[in-house]
Amino acid sequence: MNIKLSKRLQWIADWVPEGSRLADIGSDHALLPVYLAKHKRISFAVAGEVNQGPFEAARRQVQGACMEMIVNVRHGDGLSVVKQGEVDCITIAGMGGSLIATILSADPKKLEGVTRLILQPNVGEDIVRRWLREQGWALVQEHILEEDGKIYEVLLAERLADRQLLEEHNERLYETRQLPCGIALTEDWLFLMGPLLSLNPSSVFVQKWEHELGKWERVLRTMEQAETEEARERRTAFAKKQAEMERIVACLQTLKR
């Protein structure tokens, strides 16, 4: 059985350290752990799936690949499928950022011994970045890609044993950055757009934020009929932020690689 991963899953697979004990949460058809097992990249994996259909599909995938000795398919919600200290790397892909943060927060003891998180939120990437910083993780790599008309961001976070090094890393990462055109990327913008992605903006990155600008403009138009003073104030604040994003995107576009 030859498994071909999507570009999105291939990026995640490439960031899983060799010899890892992996938990792939929301594993769907268990493509990722089976691929890694077949390529002898992992020593053990839990493929967790809460929905019955994908759980059964994952079992069939593992059995068809004869990988039952390495990949253990388990039915359950989030990290409930993992025993404390059982894995050292966790992957979660294809969910909203809020759900990813909720899953990781549900049982902090399950993260003991975990040294790497590879996360691919479909939306709400800023929520994941904030969670990582608040919970003492170091965001060390980010990647953005386009596949089948959709744009995805993949985030890689690690544990840093030295608390001071962690704090220094995160302070540098989210420190307000002055762009060449005189615009400041504040902490809030860095959480939203990605501190590493915005450092070396790609054409896909610019494409994403031009699309976001379009969505913000549509939101502004729906707010034009505001009648109350409070609603007008909200529209004014939103318009100011939208104009700032427009300037930031235009500036970053001149830096794209």
mmCIF file of N, CA and C in Angstrom, residues 51-165:
data_model
loop_
_atom_site.group_PDB
_atom_site.id
_atom_site.type_symbol
_atom_site.label_atom_id
_atom_site.label_comp_id
_atom_site.label_asym_id
_atom_site.label_seq_id
_atom_site.Cartn_x
_atom_site.Cartn_y
_atom_site.Cartn_z
ATOM 1 N N ASN A 51 -15.278 10.549 15.979
ATOM 2 C CA ASN A 51 -16.442 10.168 15.168
ATOM 3 C C ASN A 51 -16.332 8.718 14.698
ATOM 4 N N GLN A 52 -17.437 7.999 14.772
ATOM 5 C CA GLN A 52 -17.433 6.565 14.512
ATOM 6 C C GLN A 52 -16.978 6.223 13.087
ATOM 7 N N GLY A 53 -17.494 6.945 12.089
ATOM 8 C CA GLY A 53 -17.137 6.640 10.698
ATOM 9 C C GLY A 53 -15.648 6.753 10.429
ATOM 10 N N PRO A 54 -15.030 7.912 10.730
ATOM 11 C CA PRO A 54 -13.582 8.044 10.545
ATOM 12 C C PRO A 54 -12.776 7.079 11.407
ATOM 13 N N PHE A 55 -13.282 6.766 12.599
ATOM 14 C CA PHE A 55 -12.598 5.786 13.465
ATOM 15 C C PHE A 55 -12.520 4.428 12.774
ATOM 16 N N GLU A 56 -13.634 3.987 12.194
ATOM 17 C CA GLU A 56 -13.645 2.705 11.483
ATOM 18 C C GLU A 56 -12.741 2.762 10.247
ATOM 19 N N ALA A 57 -12.757 3.913 9.553
ATOM 20 C CA ALA A 57 -11.902 4.072 8.371
ATOM 21 C C ALA A 57 -10.428 4.016 8.766
ATOM 22 N N ALA A 58 -10.096 4.602 9.908
ATOM 23 C CA ALA A 58 -8.716 4.581 10.395
ATOM 24 C C ALA A 58 -8.281 3.157 10.729
ATOM 25 N N ARG A 59 -9.183 2.394 11.332
ATOM 26 C CA ARG A 59 -8.859 0.991 11.658
ATOM 27 C C ARG A 59 -8.582 0.199 10.386
ATOM 28 N N ARG A 60 -9.417 0.425 9.369
ATOM 29 C CA ARG A 60 -9.210 -0.292 8.104
ATOM 30 C C ARG A 60 -7.889 0.114 7.449
ATOM 31 N N GLN A 61 -7.567 1.377 7.534
ATOM 32 C CA GLN A 61 -6.315 1.865 6.947
ATOM 33 C C GLN A 61 -5.106 1.208 7.617
ATOM 34 N N VAL A 62 -5.134 1.151 8.928
ATOM 35 C CA VAL A 62 -4.017 0.567 9.683
ATOM 36 C C VAL A 62 -3.908 -0.932 9.404
ATOM 37 N N GLN A 63 -5.044 -1.612 9.393
ATOM 38 C CA GLN A 63 -5.038 -3.048 9.112
ATOM 39 C C GLN A 63 -4.570 -3.340 7.698
ATOM 40 N N GLY A 64 -5.028 -2.535 6.737
ATOM 41 C CA GLY A 64 -4.639 -2.734 5.344
ATOM 42 C C GLY A 64 -3.153 -2.525 5.121
ATOM 43 N N ALA A 65 -2.548 -1.650 5.952
ATOM 44 C CA ALA A 65 -1.112 -1.383 5.834
ATOM 45 C C ALA A 65 -0.287 -2.322 6.712
ATOM 46 N N CYS A 66 -0.977 -3.210 7.466
ATOM 47 C CA CYS A 66 -0.295 -4.145 8.388
ATOM 48 C C CYS A 66 0.572 -3.389 9.391
ATOM 49 N N MET A 67 0.020 -2.314 9.945
ATOM 50 C CA MET A 67 0.765 -1.474 10.879
ATOM 51 C C MET A 67 0.162 -1.495 12.293
ATOM 52 N N GLU A 68 -0.607 -2.537 12.610
ATOM 53 C CA GLU A 68 -1.264 -2.592 13.918
ATOM 54 C C GLU A 68 -0.284 -2.612 15.083
ATOM 55 N N MET A 69 0.941 -3.108 14.851
ATOM 56 C CA MET A 69 1.927 -3.183 15.932
ATOM 57 C C MET A 69 2.502 -1.809 16.274
ATOM 58 N N ILE A 70 2.343 -0.852 15.350
ATOM 59 C CA ILE A 70 2.897 0.484 15.584
ATOM 60 C C ILE A 70 1.804 1.522 15.802
ATOM 61 N N VAL A 71 0.744 1.466 15.005
ATOM 62 C CA VAL A 71 -0.319 2.474 15.073
ATOM 63 C C VAL A 71 -1.527 1.909 15.803
ATOM 64 N N ASN A 72 -1.873 2.537 16.898
ATOM 65 C CA ASN A 72 -2.992 2.107 17.737
ATOM 66 C C ASN A 72 -4.152 3.073 17.525
ATOM 67 N N VAL A 73 -5.225 2.597 16.900
ATOM 68 C CA VAL A 73 -6.386 3.445 16.634
ATOM 69 C C VAL A 73 -7.320 3.413 17.843
ATOM 70 N N ARG A 74 -7.668 4.603 18.344
ATOM 71 C CA ARG A 74 -8.501 4.683 19.549
ATOM 72 C C ARG A 74 -9.676 5.632 19.329
ATOM 73 N N HIS A 75 -10.800 5.251 19.904
ATOM 74 C CA HIS A 75 -12.037 6.019 19.763
ATOM 75 C C HIS A 75 -12.210 6.883 21.001
ATOM 76 N N GLY A 76 -12.223 8.191 20.812
ATOM 77 C CA GLY A 76 -12.400 9.073 21.958
ATOM 78 C C GLY A 76 -12.202 10.528 21.580
ATOM 79 N N ASP A 77 -12.524 11.389 22.536
ATOM 80 C CA ASP A 77 -12.495 12.835 22.317
ATOM 81 C C ASP A 77 -11.144 13.422 22.709
ATOM 82 N N GLY A 78 -10.511 14.107 21.773
ATOM 83 C CA GLY A 78 -9.279 14.827 22.079
ATOM 84 C C GLY A 78 -8.195 13.964 22.695
ATOM 85 N N LEU A 79 -7.581 14.496 23.757
ATOM 86 C CA LEU A 79 -6.464 13.800 24.400
ATOM 87 C C LEU A 79 -6.906 12.688 25.341
ATOM 88 N N SER A 80 -8.221 12.428 25.406
ATOM 89 C CA SER A 80 -8.691 11.330 26.251
ATOM 90 C C SER A 80 -8.167 9.985 25.747
ATOM 91 N N VAL A 81 -7.758 9.931 24.470
ATOM 92 C CA VAL A 81 -7.284 8.666 23.890
ATOM 93 C C VAL A 81 -5.821 8.378 24.260
ATOM 94 N N VAL A 82 -5.161 9.344 24.908
ATOM 95 C CA VAL A 82 -3.733 9.212 25.215
ATOM 96 C C VAL A 82 -3.531 9.041 26.712
ATOM 97 N N LYS A 83 -2.630 8.150 27.078
ATOM 98 C CA LYS A 83 -2.256 8.000 28.482
ATOM 99 C C LYS A 83 -1.149 8.983 28.816
ATOM 100 N N GLN A 84 -1.111 9.397 30.075
ATOM 101 C CA GLN A 84 -0.084 10.343 30.504
ATOM 102 C C GLN A 84 1.321 9.766 30.267
ATOM 103 N N GLY A 85 2.185 10.529 29.617
ATOM 104 C CA GLY A 85 3.554 10.106 29.363
ATOM 105 C C GLY A 85 3.714 9.136 28.205
ATOM 106 N N GLU A 86 2.638 8.877 27.474
ATOM 107 C CA GLU A 86 2.673 7.860 26.416
ATOM 108 C C GLU A 86 3.306 8.373 25.119
ATOM 109 N N VAL A 87 3.175 9.681 24.853
ATOM 110 C CA VAL A 87 3.669 10.222 23.584
ATOM 111 C C VAL A 87 4.566 11.427 23.844
ATOM 112 N N ASP A 88 5.379 11.757 22.838
ATOM 113 C CA ASP A 88 6.229 12.948 22.959
ATOM 114 C C ASP A 88 5.991 13.966 21.853
ATOM 115 N N CYS A 89 5.116 13.635 20.899
ATOM 116 C CA CYS A 89 4.790 14.547 19.809
ATOM 117 C C CYS A 89 3.294 14.443 19.525
ATOM 118 N N ILE A 90 2.641 15.595 19.378
ATOM 119 C CA ILE A 90 1.199 15.617 19.096
ATOM 120 C C ILE A 90 0.951 16.408 17.827
ATOM 121 N N THR A 91 0.134 15.853 16.943
ATOM 122 C CA THR A 91 -0.309 16.565 15.750
ATOM 123 C C THR A 91 -1.829 16.720 15.802
ATOM 124 N N ILE A 92 -2.295 17.918 15.471
ATOM 125 C CA ILE A 92 -3.733 18.186 15.352
ATOM 126 C C ILE A 92 -3.909 19.032 14.109
ATOM 127 N N ALA A 93 -4.678 18.538 13.153
ATOM 128 C CA ALA A 93 -4.835 19.239 11.877
ATOM 129 C C ALA A 93 -6.293 19.291 11.453
ATOM 130 N N GLY A 94 -6.646 20.362 10.746
ATOM 131 C CA GLY A 94 -7.954 20.447 10.116
ATOM 132 C C GLY A 94 -9.096 20.844 11.025
ATOM 133 N N MET A 95 -8.788 21.484 12.161
ATOM 134 C CA MET A 95 -9.835 21.961 13.068
ATOM 135 C C MET A 95 -9.684 23.466 13.251
ATOM 136 N N GLY A 96 -10.692 24.081 13.858
ATOM 137 C CA GLY A 96 -10.601 25.494 14.189
ATOM 138 C C GLY A 96 -9.612 25.731 15.320
ATOM 139 N N GLY A 97 -9.023 26.906 15.348
ATOM 140 C CA GLY A 97 -8.040 27.226 16.376
ATOM 141 C C GLY A 97 -8.600 27.158 17.783
ATOM 142 N N SER A 98 -9.848 27.570 17.952
ATOM 143 C CA SER A 98 -10.482 27.533 19.273
ATOM 144 C C SER A 98 -10.628 26.099 19.763
ATOM 145 N N LEU A 99 -11.025 25.189 18.865
ATOM 146 C CA LEU A 99 -11.160 23.777 19.237
ATOM 147 C C LEU A 99 -9.799 23.168 19.562
ATOM 148 N N ILE A 100 -8.776 23.499 18.797
ATOM 149 C CA ILE A 100 -7.436 22.987 19.078
ATOM 150 C C ILE A 100 -6.981 23.423 20.469
ATOM 151 N N ALA A 101 -7.187 24.701 20.795
ATOM 152 C CA ALA A 101 -6.807 25.204 22.119
ATOM 153 C C ALA A 101 -7.599 24.502 23.224
ATOM 154 N N THR A 102 -8.876 24.243 22.968
ATOM 155 C CA THR A 102 -9.723 23.552 23.955
ATOM 156 C C THR A 102 -9.223 22.129 24.183
ATOM 157 N N ILE A 103 -8.883 21.425 23.105
ATOM 158 C CA ILE A 103 -8.378 20.052 23.213
ATOM 159 C C ILE A 103 -7.087 20.015 24.030
ATOM 160 N N LEU A 104 -6.182 20.933 23.743
ATOM 161 C CA LEU A 104 -4.892 20.945 24.431
ATOM 162 C C LEU A 104 -5.020 21.368 25.896
ATOM 163 N N SER A 105 -6.078 22.124 26.204
ATOM 164 C CA SER A 105 -6.263 22.617 27.579
ATOM 165 C C SER A 105 -7.041 21.648 28.464
ATOM 166 N N ALA A 106 -7.708 20.673 27.859
ATOM 167 C CA ALA A 106 -8.660 19.829 28.592
ATOM 168 C C ALA A 106 -8.013 19.041 29.722
ATOM 169 N N ASP A 107 -6.799 18.549 29.510
ATOM 170 C CA ASP A 107 -6.123 17.744 30.531
ATOM 171 C C ASP A 107 -4.620 18.003 30.440
ATOM 172 N N PRO A 108 -4.125 19.054 31.125
ATOM 173 C CA PRO A 108 -2.721 19.446 31.023
ATOM 174 C C PRO A 108 -1.740 18.323 31.333
ATOM 175 N N LYS A 109 -2.137 17.369 32.170
ATOM 176 C CA LYS A 109 -1.220 16.271 32.516
ATOM 177 C C LYS A 109 -0.882 15.418 31.293
ATOM 178 N N LYS A 110 -1.798 15.384 30.316
ATOM 179 C CA LYS A 110 -1.545 14.590 29.112
ATOM 180 C C LYS A 110 -0.402 15.184 28.275
ATOM 181 N N LEU A 111 -0.055 16.441 28.543
ATOM 182 C CA LEU A 111 1.026 17.093 27.799
ATOM 183 C C LEU A 111 2.391 16.915 28.473
ATOM 184 N N GLU A 112 2.395 16.287 29.641
ATOM 185 C CA GLU A 112 3.672 16.026 30.309
ATOM 186 C C GLU A 112 4.484 15.033 29.483
ATOM 187 N N GLY A 113 5.717 15.393 29.198
ATOM 188 C CA GLY A 113 6.566 14.536 28.376
ATOM 189 C C GLY A 113 6.464 14.840 26.891
ATOM 190 N N VAL A 114 5.484 15.660 26.505
ATOM 191 C CA VAL A 114 5.352 16.065 25.102
ATOM 192 C C VAL A 114 6.315 17.217 24.841
ATOM 193 N N THR A 115 7.151 17.080 23.837
ATOM 194 C CA THR A 115 8.148 18.101 23.539
ATOM 195 C C THR A 115 7.863 18.855 22.244
ATOM 196 N N ARG A 116 6.924 18.355 21.437
ATOM 197 C CA ARG A 116 6.634 19.025 20.164
ATOM 198 C C ARG A 116 5.149 18.959 19.847
ATOM 199 N N LEU A 117 4.624 20.094 19.403
ATOM 200 C CA LEU A 117 3.250 20.192 18.907
ATOM 201 C C LEU A 117 3.303 20.673 17.460
ATOM 202 N N ILE A 118 2.585 19.983 16.575
ATOM 203 C CA ILE A 118 2.475 20.405 15.184
ATOM 204 C C ILE A 118 0.993 20.609 14.912
ATOM 205 N N LEU A 119 0.603 21.852 14.694
ATOM 206 C CA LEU A 119 -0.805 22.220 14.673
ATOM 207 C C LEU A 119 -1.159 22.914 13.364
ATOM 208 N N GLN A 120 -2.285 22.518 12.796
ATOM 209 C CA GLN A 120 -2.738 23.121 11.540
ATOM 210 C C GLN A 120 -4.200 23.527 11.706
ATOM 211 N N PRO A 121 -4.422 24.732 12.254
ATOM 212 C CA PRO A 121 -5.797 25.216 12.378
ATOM 213 C C PRO A 121 -6.326 25.701 11.038
ATOM 214 N N ASN A 122 -7.600 25.417 10.763
ATOM 215 C CA ASN A 122 -8.224 25.897 9.526
ATOM 216 C C ASN A 122 -8.588 27.371 9.618
ATOM 217 N N VAL A 123 -8.938 27.801 10.829
ATOM 218 C CA VAL A 123 -9.231 29.217 11.118
ATOM 219 C C VAL A 123 -8.740 29.468 12.544
ATOM 220 N N GLY A 124 -8.685 30.733 12.931
ATOM 221 C CA GLY A 124 -8.330 31.059 14.316
ATOM 222 C C GLY A 124 -6.888 30.747 14.669
ATOM 223 N N GLU A 125 -5.984 30.974 13.717
ATOM 224 C CA GLU A 125 -4.564 30.725 13.993
ATOM 225 C C GLU A 125 -4.064 31.590 15.148
ATOM 226 N N ASP A 126 -4.605 32.800 15.267
ATOM 227 C CA ASP A 126 -4.181 33.694 16.352
ATOM 228 C C ASP A 126 -4.527 33.113 17.721
ATOM 229 N N ILE A 127 -5.633 32.388 17.801
ATOM 230 C CA ILE A 127 -6.031 31.763 19.075
ATOM 231 C C ILE A 127 -4.993 30.719 19.478
ATOM 232 N N VAL A 128 -4.524 29.943 18.501
ATOM 233 C CA VAL A 128 -3.509 28.921 18.780
ATOM 234 C C VAL A 128 -2.195 29.573 19.217
ATOM 235 N N ARG A 129 -1.792 30.647 18.524
ATOM 236 C CA ARG A 129 -0.538 31.323 18.896
ATOM 237 C C ARG A 129 -0.617 31.883 20.318
ATOM 238 N N ARG A 130 -1.739 32.476 20.650
ATOM 239 C CA ARG A 130 -1.902 33.020 22.011
ATOM 240 C C ARG A 130 -1.861 31.898 23.044
ATOM 241 N N TRP A 131 -2.526 30.786 22.728
ATOM 242 C CA TRP A 131 -2.512 29.648 23.661
ATOM 243 C C TRP A 131 -1.087 29.159 23.864
ATOM 244 N N LEU A 132 -0.324 29.014 22.802
ATOM 245 C CA LEU A 132 1.055 28.524 22.908
ATOM 246 C C LEU A 132 1.878 29.426 23.812
ATOM 247 N N ARG A 133 1.743 30.732 23.621
ATOM 248 C CA ARG A 133 2.534 31.646 24.445
ATOM 249 C C ARG A 133 2.091 31.594 25.904
ATOM 250 N N GLU A 134 0.794 31.613 26.128
ATOM 251 C CA GLU A 134 0.280 31.608 27.506
ATOM 252 C C GLU A 134 0.627 30.324 28.241
ATOM 253 N N GLN A 135 0.724 29.207 27.524
ATOM 254 C CA GLN A 135 0.952 27.909 28.154
ATOM 255 C C GLN A 135 2.429 27.497 28.143
ATOM 256 N N GLY A 136 3.312 28.409 27.782
ATOM 257 C CA GLY A 136 4.742 28.140 27.914
ATOM 258 C C GLY A 136 5.354 27.313 26.806
ATOM 259 N N TRP A 137 4.837 27.471 25.574
ATOM 260 C CA TRP A 137 5.420 26.812 24.417
ATOM 261 C C TRP A 137 6.127 27.841 23.553
ATOM 262 N N ALA A 138 7.152 27.393 22.842
ATOM 263 C CA ALA A 138 7.886 28.265 21.935
ATOM 264 C C ALA A 138 7.485 27.961 20.501
ATOM 265 N N LEU A 139 6.919 28.932 19.823
ATOM 266 C CA LEU A 139 6.618 28.790 18.408
ATOM 267 C C LEU A 139 7.934 28.945 17.647
ATOM 268 N N VAL A 140 8.361 27.892 16.961
ATOM 269 C CA VAL A 140 9.686 27.920 16.332
ATOM 270 C C VAL A 140 9.642 27.910 14.805
ATOM 271 N N GLN A 141 8.536 27.438 14.219
ATOM 272 C CA GLN A 141 8.417 27.468 12.758
ATOM 273 C C GLN A 141 6.957 27.670 12.365
ATOM 274 N N GLU A 142 6.765 28.349 11.237
ATOM 275 C CA GLU A 142 5.441 28.511 10.651
ATOM 276 C C GLU A 142 5.581 28.323 9.144
ATOM 277 N N HIS A 143 4.552 27.731 8.549
ATOM 278 C CA HIS A 143 4.552 27.585 7.090
ATOM 279 C C HIS A 143 3.144 27.845 6.588
ATOM 280 N N ILE A 144 3.058 28.506 5.435
ATOM 281 C CA ILE A 144 1.765 28.763 4.807
ATOM 282 C C ILE A 144 1.804 28.191 3.400
ATOM 283 N N LEU A 145 0.717 27.531 3.007
ATOM 284 C CA LEU A 145 0.674 26.919 1.676
ATOM 285 C C LEU A 145 -0.734 26.968 1.117
ATOM 286 N N GLU A 146 -0.817 26.874 -0.190
ATOM 287 C CA GLU A 146 -2.104 26.814 -0.875
ATOM 288 C C GLU A 146 -2.252 25.438 -1.501
ATOM 289 N N GLU A 147 -3.432 24.852 -1.323
ATOM 290 C CA GLU A 147 -3.704 23.534 -1.904
ATOM 291 C C GLU A 147 -5.179 23.432 -2.231
ATOM 292 N N ASP A 148 -5.485 23.081 -3.460
ATOM 293 C CA ASP A 148 -6.868 22.918 -3.915
ATOM 294 C C ASP A 148 -7.728 24.141 -3.613
ATOM 295 N N GLY A 149 -7.141 25.306 -3.826
ATOM 296 C CA GLY A 149 -7.888 26.548 -3.654
ATOM 297 C C GLY A 149 -8.032 27.027 -2.227
ATOM 298 N N LYS A 150 -7.426 26.323 -1.273
ATOM 299 C CA LYS A 150 -7.488 26.729 0.131
ATOM 300 C C LYS A 150 -6.085 27.044 0.638
ATOM 301 N N ILE A 151 -6.017 27.946 1.609
ATOM 302 C CA ILE A 151 -4.736 28.327 2.202
ATOM 303 C C ILE A 151 -4.677 27.813 3.633
ATOM 304 N N TYR A 152 -3.576 27.164 3.960
ATOM 305 C CA TYR A 152 -3.390 26.566 5.279
ATOM 306 C C TYR A 152 -2.125 27.109 5.949
ATOM 307 N N GLU A 153 -2.169 27.205 7.260
ATOM 308 C CA GLU A 153 -0.984 27.535 8.046
ATOM 309 C C GLU A 153 -0.656 26.358 8.961
ATOM 310 N N VAL A 154 0.625 26.021 9.030
ATOM 311 C CA VAL A 154 1.086 24.939 9.894
ATOM 312 C C VAL A 154 2.041 25.541 10.919
ATOM 313 N N LEU A 155 1.813 25.261 12.197
ATOM 314 C CA LEU A 155 2.594 25.836 13.284
ATOM 315 C C LEU A 155 3.341 24.736 14.023
ATOM 316 N N LEU A 156 4.611 24.978 14.301
ATOM 317 C CA LEU A 156 5.450 24.029 15.034
ATOM 318 C C LEU A 156 5.891 24.685 16.332
ATOM 319 N N ALA A 157 5.570 24.046 17.457
ATOM 320 C CA ALA A 157 5.937 24.572 18.769
ATOM 321 C C ALA A 157 6.710 23.525 19.558
ATOM 322 N N GLU A 158 7.645 23.994 20.384
ATOM 323 C CA GLU A 158 8.470 23.082 21.176
ATOM 324 C C GLU A 158 8.516 23.530 22.627
ATOM 325 N N ARG A 159 8.802 22.569 23.489
ATOM 326 C CA ARG A 159 9.078 22.861 24.881
ATOM 327 C C ARG A 159 10.528 23.329 25.003
ATOM 328 N N LEU A 160 10.753 24.381 25.757
ATOM 329 C CA LEU A 160 12.114 24.791 26.084
ATOM 330 C C LEU A 160 12.298 24.579 27.579
ATOM 331 N N ALA A 161 13.268 23.759 27.931
ATOM 332 C CA ALA A 161 13.471 23.404 29.339
ATOM 333 C C ALA A 161 13.859 24.616 30.171
ATOM 334 N N ASP A 162 14.626 25.520 29.584
ATOM 335 C CA ASP A 162 15.097 26.708 30.291
ATOM 336 C C ASP A 162 14.019 27.792 30.230
ATOM 337 N N ARG A 163 13.439 28.109 31.387
ATOM 338 C CA ARG A 163 12.332 29.063 31.451
ATOM 339 C C ARG A 163 12.751 30.440 30.958
ATOM 340 N N GLN A 164 13.962 30.854 31.305
ATOM 341 C CA GLN A 164 14.427 32.171 30.886
ATOM 342 C C GLN A 164 14.586 32.245 29.365
ATOM 343 N N LEU A 165 15.136 31.161 28.786
ATOM 344 C CA LEU A 165 15.280 31.118 27.334
ATOM 345 C C LEU A 165 13.916 31.196 26.646
#
